[in-house]
């Protein structure tokens, strides 16, 4: 096998789930000028994981990169809009808060808005932080408004993501990939052959006897991690000590309520339940720790919390929080479940597939696959996973669900060093520590801390530049400005109807 430095001519993507077809569409578009051969090999007999229906706003950049409009995706996938996630019963039963895709309030004189809010709160003003966030207010009222290109100030800064039917999304991507010259082979892989000298993967053997060759392999084979894990033996880094949820049951059901532009995550005795509204059904799932509930009890609980008739048999899934020690090894790069998994509490798997692809392009190798490229990619990927892990852990640590074994356990999980540093800065000074490869920025962390009433000891002395009366006035004006903007929005269901009827071709309503 040739492992000297020559341009890559042949990429083989192993797996035709969301990761495989995202990789195929993205690479076909972005590398079109190189006229590479790109092949997706998957097995209809094995199928895909069949879940993964909520995204984060970065999906919009991905769609732009592959030249697919949001409206086309919404229409083809029975999709809906998502302004964030409502966390019900996490702090304690009966309490809820929202993690929006948007900013809170307006910073002034270089001082973040939340310090002014904290100051007012200390003086007895109990207006919730959510009152200063347009995305939260849109979500609360089931409204849709596209973000402005050039918002007048921070109050207008927000974004949206999509909910979609995962199998329809994969079908849409597949159609696009094939139209862009990607080849597709349906066949079960029975053997992975490696070059004796370099250890690079050289061929795949299919059950049919067909033998496929390739120079760069993208492993999107799902939890099995056929190439990176099985063939190259890259071990799995197990994070269950921080994130012990290791199972999920998914059941789609008929929707009874209007389509809300938000995902709901409801705390349950041994984990949490997702609710993802789609136009033709609702996606539901119970993510739980098998140390705290049996599969049958978990299924019974989920079944008793469906808003409508179940539309399919329960889909039971098992996973381990963590990631492959290396995401890129020799001439194999893993994406999606083949590279690792973090529970879908913040819908981060699809965005991790996207960021993996975005990281790969600037480091795109030649046939020799210089190990320094892989080392750079791996360092970045591990950091990105660790940052998300820390953010997810923050969803559990401050809970007040006392007397419930799972939640008591989660309150006592020792934070990672990175999370402890962030929490210390917040609790002592209301400050955020920002790291390279943080997926979640200050407003996301703020929504969690405020949602759990985990507030700092003091506001910044810099916020004392304004007296109470001045702040009362300016905060009231911010709320009024949000009210004015809300009048420009339309009901979410009305926007979705326009999408379905073909009366709009982009999210701006044109
Ligand atoms: P899969 O869908 O498992 O695809 C694997 C592919 O490999 C298949 O095509 C299969 O045929 C092929 N394959 C495997 N072995 C062979 C073989 N021997 N021969 C040939 N082909 C083979 N992500 C989000 O972003 N948002 C969410 O809300 C979300 N919710 C989730 C909930 C749960 C419970 C779980 C488990 C995951 C969730 N995810 C979510 C993650 C998301 O589902 C996945 O990241 C996404 O679907 C990508 O999966 P995949 O393509 O990596 O793997």
PDB file of N, CA, C and O and ligand atoms in Angstrom, residues 14-21 41-56 166 187-190 206 219-224 226 247-250 274 276 287 317-319 335-338 341-344 346-351 353, ligand 1:
ATOM      1  N   UNK A  14     -17.686   4.978   6.373  1.00  0.00           N
ATOM      2  CA  UNK A  14     -18.304   3.729   6.827  1.00  0.00           C
ATOM      3  C   UNK A  14     -19.490   4.064   7.703  1.00  0.00           C
ATOM      4  O   UNK A  14     -19.323   4.579   8.815  1.00  0.00           O
ATOM      5  N   UNK A  15     -20.700   3.835   7.200  1.00  0.00           N
ATOM      6  CA  UNK A  15     -21.914   4.102   7.974  1.00  0.00           C
ATOM      7  C   UNK A  15     -22.784   5.124   7.271  1.00  0.00           C
ATOM      8  O   UNK A  15     -22.280   6.142   6.767  1.00  0.00           O
ATOM      9  N   UNK A  16     -24.065   4.835   7.245  1.00  0.00           N
ATOM     10  CA  UNK A  16     -25.022   5.719   6.581  1.00  0.00           C
ATOM     11  C   UNK A  16     -26.089   6.211   7.535  1.00  0.00           C
ATOM     12  O   UNK A  16     -27.274   6.286   7.187  1.00  0.00           O
ATOM     13  N   UNK A  17     -25.666   6.569   8.755  1.00  0.00           N
ATOM     14  CA  UNK A  17     -26.570   7.250   9.690  1.00  0.00           C
ATOM     15  C   UNK A  17     -26.395   8.753   9.511  1.00  0.00           C
ATOM     16  O   UNK A  17     -25.822   9.217   8.507  1.00  0.00           O
ATOM     17  N   UNK A  18     -26.853   9.510  10.490  1.00  0.00           N
ATOM     18  CA  UNK A  18     -26.733  10.966  10.394  1.00  0.00           C
ATOM     19  C   UNK A  18     -25.269  11.369  10.193  1.00  0.00           C
ATOM     20  O   UNK A  18     -24.955  12.227   9.363  1.00  0.00           O
ATOM     21  N   UNK A  19     -24.362  10.721  10.921  1.00  0.00           N
ATOM     22  CA  UNK A  19     -22.940  11.096  10.813  1.00  0.00           C
ATOM     23  C   UNK A  19     -22.407  10.811   9.418  1.00  0.00           C
ATOM     24  O   UNK A  19     -21.727  11.654   8.812  1.00  0.00           O
ATOM     25  N   UNK A  20     -22.708   9.630   8.885  1.00  0.00           N
ATOM     26  CA  UNK A  20     -22.183   9.247   7.579  1.00  0.00           C
ATOM     27  C   UNK A  20     -22.656  10.180   6.475  1.00  0.00           C
ATOM     28  O   UNK A  20     -21.856  10.662   5.660  1.00  0.00           O
ATOM     29  N   UNK A  21     -23.958  10.493   6.480  1.00  0.00           N
ATOM     30  CA  UNK A  21     -24.466  11.334   5.386  1.00  0.00           C
ATOM     31  C   UNK A  21     -24.112  12.796   5.593  1.00  0.00           C
ATOM     32  O   UNK A  21     -23.941  13.542   4.622  1.00  0.00           O
ATOM     33  N   UNK A  41     -20.459   3.440   2.620  1.00  0.00           N
ATOM     34  CA  UNK A  41     -20.863   2.036   2.692  1.00  0.00           C
ATOM     35  C   UNK A  41     -21.623   1.824   3.998  1.00  0.00           C
ATOM     36  O   UNK A  41     -21.184   2.241   5.065  1.00  0.00           O
ATOM     37  N   UNK A  42     -22.794   1.257   3.876  1.00  0.00           N
ATOM     38  CA  UNK A  42     -23.589   0.964   5.073  1.00  0.00           C
ATOM     39  C   UNK A  42     -24.395  -0.296   4.824  1.00  0.00           C
ATOM     40  O   UNK A  42     -24.340  -0.871   3.736  1.00  0.00           O
ATOM     41  N   UNK A  43     -25.096  -0.718   5.859  1.00  0.00           N
ATOM     42  CA  UNK A  43     -25.875  -1.938   5.725  1.00  0.00           C
ATOM     43  C   UNK A  43     -27.308  -1.668   6.139  1.00  0.00           C
ATOM     44  O   UNK A  43     -27.578  -1.374   7.307  1.00  0.00           O
ATOM     45  N   UNK A  44     -28.209  -1.788   5.156  1.00  0.00           N
ATOM     46  CA  UNK A  44     -29.635  -1.595   5.462  1.00  0.00           C
ATOM     47  C   UNK A  44     -30.070  -2.626   6.505  1.00  0.00           C
ATOM     48  O   UNK A  44     -30.954  -2.360   7.324  1.00  0.00           O
ATOM     49  N   UNK A  45     -29.428  -3.780   6.506  1.00  0.00           N
ATOM     50  CA  UNK A  45     -29.806  -4.840   7.449  1.00  0.00           C
ATOM     51  C   UNK A  45     -29.448  -4.452   8.886  1.00  0.00           C
ATOM     52  O   UNK A  45     -30.111  -4.875   9.832  1.00  0.00           O
ATOM     53  N   UNK A  46     -28.415  -3.638   9.057  1.00  0.00           N
ATOM     54  CA  UNK A  46     -28.010  -3.236  10.414  1.00  0.00           C
ATOM     55  C   UNK A  46     -28.809  -2.017  10.866  1.00  0.00           C
ATOM     56  O   UNK A  46     -29.229  -1.926  12.015  1.00  0.00           O
ATOM     57  N   UNK A  47     -29.042  -1.078   9.964  1.00  0.00           N
ATOM     58  CA  UNK A  47     -29.855   0.102  10.299  1.00  0.00           C
ATOM     59  C   UNK A  47     -29.077   1.133  11.092  1.00  0.00           C
ATOM     60  O   UNK A  47     -27.872   0.977  11.351  1.00  0.00           O
ATOM     61  N   UNK A  48     -29.771   2.189  11.481  1.00  0.00           N
ATOM     62  CA  UNK A  48     -29.129   3.289  12.202  1.00  0.00           C
ATOM     63  C   UNK A  48     -29.696   3.345  13.619  1.00  0.00           C
ATOM     64  O   UNK A  48     -30.639   2.634  13.947  1.00  0.00           O
ATOM     65  N   UNK A  49     -29.142   4.241  14.418  1.00  0.00           N
ATOM     66  CA  UNK A  49     -29.557   4.326  15.824  1.00  0.00           C
ATOM     67  C   UNK A  49     -31.006   4.846  15.916  1.00  0.00           C
ATOM     68  O   UNK A  49     -31.722   4.544  16.861  1.00  0.00           O
ATOM     69  N   UNK A  50     -31.432   5.636  14.936  1.00  0.00           N
ATOM     70  CA  UNK A  50     -32.847   6.017  14.831  1.00  0.00           C
ATOM     71  C   UNK A  50     -33.312   7.109  15.765  1.00  0.00           C
ATOM     72  O   UNK A  50     -34.503   7.393  15.830  1.00  0.00           O
ATOM     73  N   UNK A  51     -32.403   7.742  16.505  1.00  0.00           N
ATOM     74  CA  UNK A  51     -32.764   8.884  17.354  1.00  0.00           C
ATOM     75  C   UNK A  51     -31.856  10.055  16.982  1.00  0.00           C
ATOM     76  O   UNK A  51     -31.036   9.935  16.078  1.00  0.00           O
ATOM     77  N   UNK A  52     -32.001  11.170  17.684  1.00  0.00           N
ATOM     78  CA  UNK A  52     -31.151  12.320  17.381  1.00  0.00           C
ATOM     79  C   UNK A  52     -31.938  13.348  16.609  1.00  0.00           C
ATOM     80  O   UNK A  52     -31.741  13.533  15.416  1.00  0.00           O
ATOM     81  N   UNK A  53     -32.882  14.006  17.283  1.00  0.00           N
ATOM     82  CA  UNK A  53     -33.839  14.859  16.576  1.00  0.00           C
ATOM     83  C   UNK A  53     -33.799  16.314  17.004  1.00  0.00           C
ATOM     84  O   UNK A  53     -34.529  17.124  16.457  1.00  0.00           O
ATOM     85  N   UNK A  54     -32.961  16.642  17.985  1.00  0.00           N
ATOM     86  CA  UNK A  54     -32.853  18.041  18.406  1.00  0.00           C
ATOM     87  C   UNK A  54     -31.443  18.521  18.112  1.00  0.00           C
ATOM     88  O   UNK A  54     -30.482  17.772  18.254  1.00  0.00           O
ATOM     89  N   UNK A  55     -31.335  19.780  17.701  1.00  0.00           N
ATOM     90  CA  UNK A  55     -30.024  20.310  17.318  1.00  0.00           C
ATOM     91  C   UNK A  55     -29.731  21.588  18.101  1.00  0.00           C
ATOM     92  O   UNK A  55     -30.525  22.006  18.954  1.00  0.00           O
ATOM     93  N   UNK A  56     -28.599  22.196  17.808  1.00  0.00           N
ATOM     94  CA  UNK A  56     -28.246  23.512  18.345  1.00  0.00           C
ATOM     95  C   UNK A  56     -28.085  24.453  17.138  1.00  0.00           C
ATOM     96  O   UNK A  56     -28.011  23.978  15.989  1.00  0.00           O
ATOM     97  N   UNK A 166     -35.177  12.285  12.412  1.00  0.00           N
ATOM     98  CA  UNK A 166     -33.791  11.924  12.088  1.00  0.00           C
ATOM     99  C   UNK A 166     -33.708  11.088  10.811  1.00  0.00           C
ATOM    100  O   UNK A 166     -32.800  11.276  10.001  1.00  0.00           O
ATOM    101  N   UNK A 187     -23.898  -2.891   1.974  1.00  0.00           N
ATOM    102  CA  UNK A 187     -23.308  -4.202   2.238  1.00  0.00           C
ATOM    103  C   UNK A 187     -22.774  -4.262   3.657  1.00  0.00           C
ATOM    104  O   UNK A 187     -22.316  -3.258   4.205  1.00  0.00           O
ATOM    105  N   UNK A 188     -22.858  -5.438   4.239  1.00  0.00           N
ATOM    106  CA  UNK A 188     -22.351  -5.612   5.606  1.00  0.00           C
ATOM    107  C   UNK A 188     -20.838  -5.822   5.564  1.00  0.00           C
ATOM    108  O   UNK A 188     -20.349  -6.703   4.826  1.00  0.00           O
ATOM    109  N   UNK A 189     -20.134  -5.018   6.351  1.00  0.00           N
ATOM    110  CA  UNK A 189     -18.668  -5.157   6.404  1.00  0.00           C
ATOM    111  C   UNK A 189     -18.339  -6.323   7.330  1.00  0.00           C
ATOM    112  O   UNK A 189     -18.806  -6.361   8.480  1.00  0.00           O
ATOM    113  N   UNK A 190     -17.557  -7.265   6.824  1.00  0.00           N
ATOM    114  CA  UNK A 190     -17.225  -8.419   7.659  1.00  0.00           C
ATOM    115  C   UNK A 190     -15.755  -8.430   8.072  1.00  0.00           C
ATOM    116  O   UNK A 190     -15.377  -9.120   9.007  1.00  0.00           O
ATOM    117  N   UNK A 206     -16.703  -6.995   2.227  1.00  0.00           N
ATOM    118  CA  UNK A 206     -18.140  -7.046   2.468  1.00  0.00           C
ATOM    119  C   UNK A 206     -18.622  -8.490   2.444  1.00  0.00           C
ATOM    120  O   UNK A 206     -17.980  -9.364   1.842  1.00  0.00           O
ATOM    121  N   UNK A 219     -14.901   6.846   9.916  1.00  0.00           N
ATOM    122  CA  UNK A 219     -15.661   5.816  10.628  1.00  0.00           C
ATOM    123  C   UNK A 219     -16.924   6.425  11.239  1.00  0.00           C
ATOM    124  O   UNK A 219     -16.854   7.147  12.237  1.00  0.00           O
ATOM    125  N   UNK A 220     -18.054   6.151  10.622  1.00  0.00           N
ATOM    126  CA  UNK A 220     -19.351   6.621  11.130  1.00  0.00           C
ATOM    127  C   UNK A 220     -20.222   5.400  11.394  1.00  0.00           C
ATOM    128  O   UNK A 220     -21.419   5.391  11.081  1.00  0.00           O
ATOM    129  N   UNK A 221     -19.598   4.356  11.948  1.00  0.00           N
ATOM    130  CA  UNK A 221     -20.292   3.073  12.076  1.00  0.00           C
ATOM    131  C   UNK A 221     -21.106   2.961  13.359  1.00  0.00           C
ATOM    132  O   UNK A 221     -21.559   1.879  13.707  1.00  0.00           O
ATOM    133  N   UNK A 222     -21.289   4.073  14.072  1.00  0.00           N
ATOM    134  CA  UNK A 222     -22.124   4.025  15.274  1.00  0.00           C
ATOM    135  C   UNK A 222     -21.349   3.508  16.481  1.00  0.00           C
ATOM    136  O   UNK A 222     -20.110   3.423  16.468  1.00  0.00           O
ATOM    137  N   UNK A 223     -22.093   3.139  17.529  1.00  0.00           N
ATOM    138  CA  UNK A 223     -21.455   2.752  18.796  1.00  0.00           C
ATOM    139  C   UNK A 223     -20.392   1.662  18.613  1.00  0.00           C
ATOM    140  O   UNK A 223     -19.444   1.579  19.367  1.00  0.00           O
ATOM    141  N   UNK A 224     -20.544   0.837  17.579  1.00  0.00           N
ATOM    142  CA  UNK A 224     -19.611  -0.277  17.417  1.00  0.00           C
ATOM    143  C   UNK A 224     -18.201   0.203  17.065  1.00  0.00           C
ATOM    144  O   UNK A 224     -17.225  -0.492  17.345  1.00  0.00           O
ATOM    145  N   UNK A 226     -16.412   0.448  14.262  1.00  0.00           N
ATOM    146  CA  UNK A 226     -15.853  -0.694  13.525  1.00  0.00           C
ATOM    147  C   UNK A 226     -14.377  -0.535  13.155  1.00  0.00           C
ATOM    148  O   UNK A 226     -13.600  -1.477  13.268  1.00  0.00           O
ATOM    149  N   UNK A 247     -28.407   4.435  29.717  1.00  0.00           N
ATOM    150  CA  UNK A 247     -29.440   3.789  28.902  1.00  0.00           C
ATOM    151  C   UNK A 247     -30.479   4.818  28.487  1.00  0.00           C
ATOM    152  O   UNK A 247     -30.633   5.860  29.128  1.00  0.00           O
ATOM    153  N   UNK A 248     -31.202   4.477  27.440  1.00  0.00           N
ATOM    154  CA  UNK A 248     -32.333   5.321  27.039  1.00  0.00           C
ATOM    155  C   UNK A 248     -33.388   4.433  26.412  1.00  0.00           C
ATOM    156  O   UNK A 248     -33.081   3.375  25.847  1.00  0.00           O
ATOM    157  N   UNK A 249     -34.625   4.862  26.568  1.00  0.00           N
ATOM    158  CA  UNK A 249     -35.740   4.232  25.853  1.00  0.00           C
ATOM    159  C   UNK A 249     -36.413   5.344  25.076  1.00  0.00           C
ATOM    160  O   UNK A 249     -36.714   6.401  25.645  1.00  0.00           O
ATOM    161  N   UNK A 250     -36.608   5.128  23.786  1.00  0.00           N
ATOM    162  CA  UNK A 250     -37.250   6.153  22.952  1.00  0.00           C
ATOM    163  C   UNK A 250     -38.577   5.621  22.427  1.00  0.00           C
ATOM    164  O   UNK A 250     -38.651   4.471  21.991  1.00  0.00           O
ATOM    165  N   UNK A 274     -36.845  13.369  27.508  1.00  0.00           N
ATOM    166  CA  UNK A 274     -36.910  14.415  26.474  1.00  0.00           C
ATOM    167  C   UNK A 274     -38.272  14.418  25.785  1.00  0.00           C
ATOM    168  O   UNK A 274     -38.935  13.389  25.696  1.00  0.00           O
ATOM    169  N   UNK A 276     -39.581  16.163  22.190  1.00  0.00           N
ATOM    170  CA  UNK A 276     -39.182  16.917  21.007  1.00  0.00           C
ATOM    171  C   UNK A 276     -40.384  16.990  20.063  1.00  0.00           C
ATOM    172  O   UNK A 276     -40.792  15.967  19.499  1.00  0.00           O
ATOM    173  N   UNK A 287     -33.848   8.985  29.483  1.00  0.00           N
ATOM    174  CA  UNK A 287     -32.411   8.726  29.630  1.00  0.00           C
ATOM    175  C   UNK A 287     -32.178   8.449  31.111  1.00  0.00           C
ATOM    176  O   UNK A 287     -32.550   9.274  31.943  1.00  0.00           O
ATOM    177  N   UNK A 317     -31.852   1.633  24.129  1.00  0.00           N
ATOM    178  CA  UNK A 317     -30.469   1.924  23.722  1.00  0.00           C
ATOM    179  C   UNK A 317     -29.547   1.899  24.938  1.00  0.00           C
ATOM    180  O   UNK A 317     -29.950   2.276  26.038  1.00  0.00           O
ATOM    181  N   UNK A 318     -28.332   1.454  24.705  1.00  0.00           N
ATOM    182  CA  UNK A 318     -27.324   1.437  25.773  1.00  0.00           C
ATOM    183  C   UNK A 318     -26.123   2.250  25.334  1.00  0.00           C
ATOM    184  O   UNK A 318     -25.747   2.203  24.160  1.00  0.00           O
ATOM    185  N   UNK A 319     -25.518   2.953  26.259  1.00  0.00           N
ATOM    186  CA  UNK A 319     -24.324   3.736  25.897  1.00  0.00           C
ATOM    187  C   UNK A 319     -23.465   3.962  27.135  1.00  0.00           C
ATOM    188  O   UNK A 319     -23.892   3.707  28.270  1.00  0.00           O
ATOM    189  N   UNK A 335     -16.350   9.840  13.431  1.00  0.00           N
ATOM    190  CA  UNK A 335     -17.332  10.897  13.690  1.00  0.00           C
ATOM    191  C   UNK A 335     -18.596  10.252  14.244  1.00  0.00           C
ATOM    192  O   UNK A 335     -18.886   9.086  13.973  1.00  0.00           O
ATOM    193  N   UNK A 336     -19.375  11.047  14.964  1.00  0.00           N
ATOM    194  CA  UNK A 336     -20.643  10.539  15.483  1.00  0.00           C
ATOM    195  C   UNK A 336     -20.411   9.538  16.605  1.00  0.00           C
ATOM    196  O   UNK A 336     -19.402   9.587  17.329  1.00  0.00           O
ATOM    197  N   UNK A 337     -21.325   8.600  16.730  1.00  0.00           N
ATOM    198  CA  UNK A 337     -21.290   7.668  17.848  1.00  0.00           C
ATOM    199  C   UNK A 337     -20.032   6.808  17.839  1.00  0.00           C
ATOM    200  O   UNK A 337     -19.603   6.321  18.887  1.00  0.00           O
ATOM    201  N   UNK A 338     -19.418   6.637  16.693  1.00  0.00           N
ATOM    202  CA  UNK A 338     -18.171   5.859  16.609  1.00  0.00           C
ATOM    203  C   UNK A 338     -17.031   6.560  17.334  1.00  0.00           C
ATOM    204  O   UNK A 338     -16.017   5.941  17.673  1.00  0.00           O
ATOM    205  N   UNK A 341     -19.801   9.564  22.939  1.00  0.00           N
ATOM    206  CA  UNK A 341     -21.190   9.975  23.156  1.00  0.00           C
ATOM    207  C   UNK A 341     -21.337  10.626  24.523  1.00  0.00           C
ATOM    208  O   UNK A 341     -20.813  10.152  25.509  1.00  0.00           O
ATOM    209  N   UNK A 342     -22.098  11.721  24.516  1.00  0.00           N
ATOM    210  CA  UNK A 342     -22.494  12.370  25.768  1.00  0.00           C
ATOM    211  C   UNK A 342     -24.012  12.421  25.756  1.00  0.00           C
ATOM    212  O   UNK A 342     -24.608  12.723  24.715  1.00  0.00           O
ATOM    213  N   UNK A 343     -24.632  12.130  26.876  1.00  0.00           N
ATOM    214  CA  UNK A 343     -26.095  12.053  26.890  1.00  0.00           C
ATOM    215  C   UNK A 343     -26.692  13.289  26.209  1.00  0.00           C
ATOM    216  O   UNK A 343     -26.123  14.391  26.312  1.00  0.00           O
ATOM    217  N   UNK A 344     -27.853  13.131  25.574  1.00  0.00           N
ATOM    218  CA  UNK A 344     -28.354  14.186  24.683  1.00  0.00           C
ATOM    219  C   UNK A 344     -29.046  15.351  25.387  1.00  0.00           C
ATOM    220  O   UNK A 344     -29.922  15.986  24.834  1.00  0.00           O
ATOM    221  N   UNK A 346     -28.114  18.328  26.015  1.00  0.00           N
ATOM    222  CA  UNK A 346     -27.998  19.604  25.306  1.00  0.00           C
ATOM    223  C   UNK A 346     -27.902  19.381  23.798  1.00  0.00           C
ATOM    224  O   UNK A 346     -27.399  20.233  23.074  1.00  0.00           O
ATOM    225  N   UNK A 347     -28.349  18.229  23.348  1.00  0.00           N
ATOM    226  CA  UNK A 347     -28.414  17.926  21.902  1.00  0.00           C
ATOM    227  C   UNK A 347     -27.083  18.195  21.204  1.00  0.00           C
ATOM    228  O   UNK A 347     -27.025  18.878  20.178  1.00  0.00           O
ATOM    229  N   UNK A 348     -26.013  17.633  21.732  1.00  0.00           N
ATOM    230  CA  UNK A 348     -24.692  18.016  21.224  1.00  0.00           C
ATOM    231  C   UNK A 348     -24.080  17.034  20.217  1.00  0.00           C
ATOM    232  O   UNK A 348     -23.038  17.340  19.644  1.00  0.00           O
ATOM    233  N   UNK A 349     -24.690  15.879  20.002  1.00  0.00           N
ATOM    234  CA  UNK A 349     -24.008  14.896  19.142  1.00  0.00           C
ATOM    235  C   UNK A 349     -23.904  15.359  17.695  1.00  0.00           C
ATOM    236  O   UNK A 349     -22.859  15.206  17.062  1.00  0.00           O
ATOM    237  N   UNK A 350     -24.998  15.891  17.166  1.00  0.00           N
ATOM    238  CA  UNK A 350     -24.972  16.293  15.759  1.00  0.00           C
ATOM    239  C   UNK A 350     -24.006  17.467  15.567  1.00  0.00           C
ATOM    240  O   UNK A 350     -23.257  17.525  14.593  1.00  0.00           O
ATOM    241  N   UNK A 351     -23.986  18.373  16.529  1.00  0.00           N
ATOM    242  CA  UNK A 351     -23.056  19.505  16.391  1.00  0.00           C
ATOM    243  C   UNK A 351     -21.597  19.037  16.522  1.00  0.00           C
ATOM    244  O   UNK A 351     -20.698  19.615  15.910  1.00  0.00           O
ATOM    245  N   UNK A 353     -20.538  16.201  15.323  1.00  0.00           N
ATOM    246  CA  UNK A 353     -20.221  15.650  13.992  1.00  0.00           C
ATOM    247  C   UNK A 353     -19.779  16.811  13.091  1.00  0.00           C
ATOM    248  O   UNK A 353     -18.767  16.755  12.396  1.00  0.00           O
TER     249      UNK A 353
HETATM  250  P1  LIG B   1     -25.765   5.241  13.543  1.00  0.00           P
HETATM  251  O1  LIG B   1     -27.021   5.956  13.313  1.00  0.00           O
HETATM  252  O2  LIG B   1     -25.779   4.098  14.518  1.00  0.00           O
HETATM  253  O3  LIG B   1     -25.257   4.714  12.145  1.00  0.00           O
HETATM  254  C1  LIG B   1     -24.292   3.703  12.034  1.00  0.00           C
HETATM  255  C2  LIG B   1     -24.187   3.267  10.588  1.00  0.00           C
HETATM  256  O4  LIG B   1     -23.147   2.309  10.473  1.00  0.00           O
HETATM  257  C3  LIG B   1     -25.446   2.621  10.029  1.00  0.00           C
HETATM  258  O5  LIG B   1     -25.708   3.099   8.746  1.00  0.00           O
HETATM  259  C4  LIG B   1     -25.071   1.141   9.950  1.00  0.00           C
HETATM  260  O6  LIG B   1     -25.763   0.482   8.907  1.00  0.00           O
HETATM  261  C5  LIG B   1     -23.588   1.238   9.678  1.00  0.00           C
HETATM  262  N1  LIG B   1     -22.866   0.027  10.074  1.00  0.00           N
HETATM  263  C6  LIG B   1     -22.561  -0.406  11.319  1.00  0.00           C
HETATM  264  N2  LIG B   1     -21.927  -1.593  11.267  1.00  0.00           N
HETATM  265  C7  LIG B   1     -21.815  -1.905   9.944  1.00  0.00           C
HETATM  266  C8  LIG B   1     -21.271  -3.018   9.224  1.00  0.00           C
HETATM  267  N3  LIG B   1     -20.709  -4.065   9.849  1.00  0.00           N
HETATM  268  N4  LIG B   1     -21.347  -3.013   7.886  1.00  0.00           N
HETATM  269  C9  LIG B   1     -21.927  -1.962   7.223  1.00  0.00           C
HETATM  270  N5  LIG B   1     -22.444  -0.911   7.841  1.00  0.00           N
HETATM  271  C10 LIG B   1     -22.400  -0.882   9.186  1.00  0.00           C
HETATM  272  N6  LIG B   1     -27.934  13.791  18.842  1.00  0.00           N
HETATM  273  C11 LIG B   1     -28.337  15.065  18.744  1.00  0.00           C
HETATM  274  O7  LIG B   1     -27.625  15.882  18.164  1.00  0.00           O
HETATM  275  N7  LIG B   1     -29.522  15.458  19.277  1.00  0.00           N
HETATM  276  C12 LIG B   1     -30.308  14.623  19.981  1.00  0.00           C
HETATM  277  O8  LIG B   1     -31.390  15.013  20.416  1.00  0.00           O
HETATM  278  C13 LIG B   1     -29.861  13.300  20.182  1.00  0.00           C
HETATM  279  N8  LIG B   1     -30.567  12.401  20.915  1.00  0.00           N
HETATM  280  C14 LIG B   1     -30.061  11.149  21.120  1.00  0.00           C
HETATM  281  C15 LIG B   1     -30.690  10.263  21.993  1.00  0.00           C
HETATM  282  C16 LIG B   1     -30.125   9.013  22.254  1.00  0.00           C
HETATM  283  C17 LIG B   1     -30.774   8.108  23.238  1.00  0.00           C
HETATM  284  C18 LIG B   1     -28.959   8.606  21.585  1.00  0.00           C
HETATM  285  C19 LIG B   1     -28.376   7.247  21.814  1.00  0.00           C
HETATM  286  C20 LIG B   1     -28.349   9.454  20.696  1.00  0.00           C
HETATM  287  C21 LIG B   1     -28.871  10.742  20.482  1.00  0.00           C
HETATM  288  N9  LIG B   1     -28.218  11.628  19.659  1.00  0.00           N
HETATM  289  C22 LIG B   1     -28.658  12.918  19.554  1.00  0.00           C
HETATM  290  C23 LIG B   1     -27.063  11.210  18.901  1.00  0.00           C
HETATM  291  C24 LIG B   1     -27.455  10.962  17.463  1.00  0.00           C
HETATM  292  O9  LIG B   1     -28.486  10.024  17.390  1.00  0.00           O
HETATM  293  C25 LIG B   1     -26.249  10.459  16.699  1.00  0.00           C
HETATM  294  O10 LIG B   1     -25.167  11.300  16.938  1.00  0.00           O
HETATM  295  C26 LIG B   1     -26.516  10.484  15.238  1.00  0.00           C
HETATM  296  O11 LIG B   1     -27.677   9.801  14.938  1.00  0.00           O
HETATM  297  C27 LIG B   1     -25.360   9.884  14.489  1.00  0.00           C
HETATM  298  O12 LIG B   1     -25.344   8.506  14.637  1.00  0.00           O
HETATM  299  P2  LIG B   1     -24.259   7.739  13.782  1.00  0.00           P
HETATM  300  O13 LIG B   1     -24.488   8.076  12.353  1.00  0.00           O
HETATM  301  O14 LIG B   1     -22.942   8.015  14.381  1.00  0.00           O
HETATM  302  O15 LIG B   1     -24.571   6.190  14.061  1.00  0.00           O
END
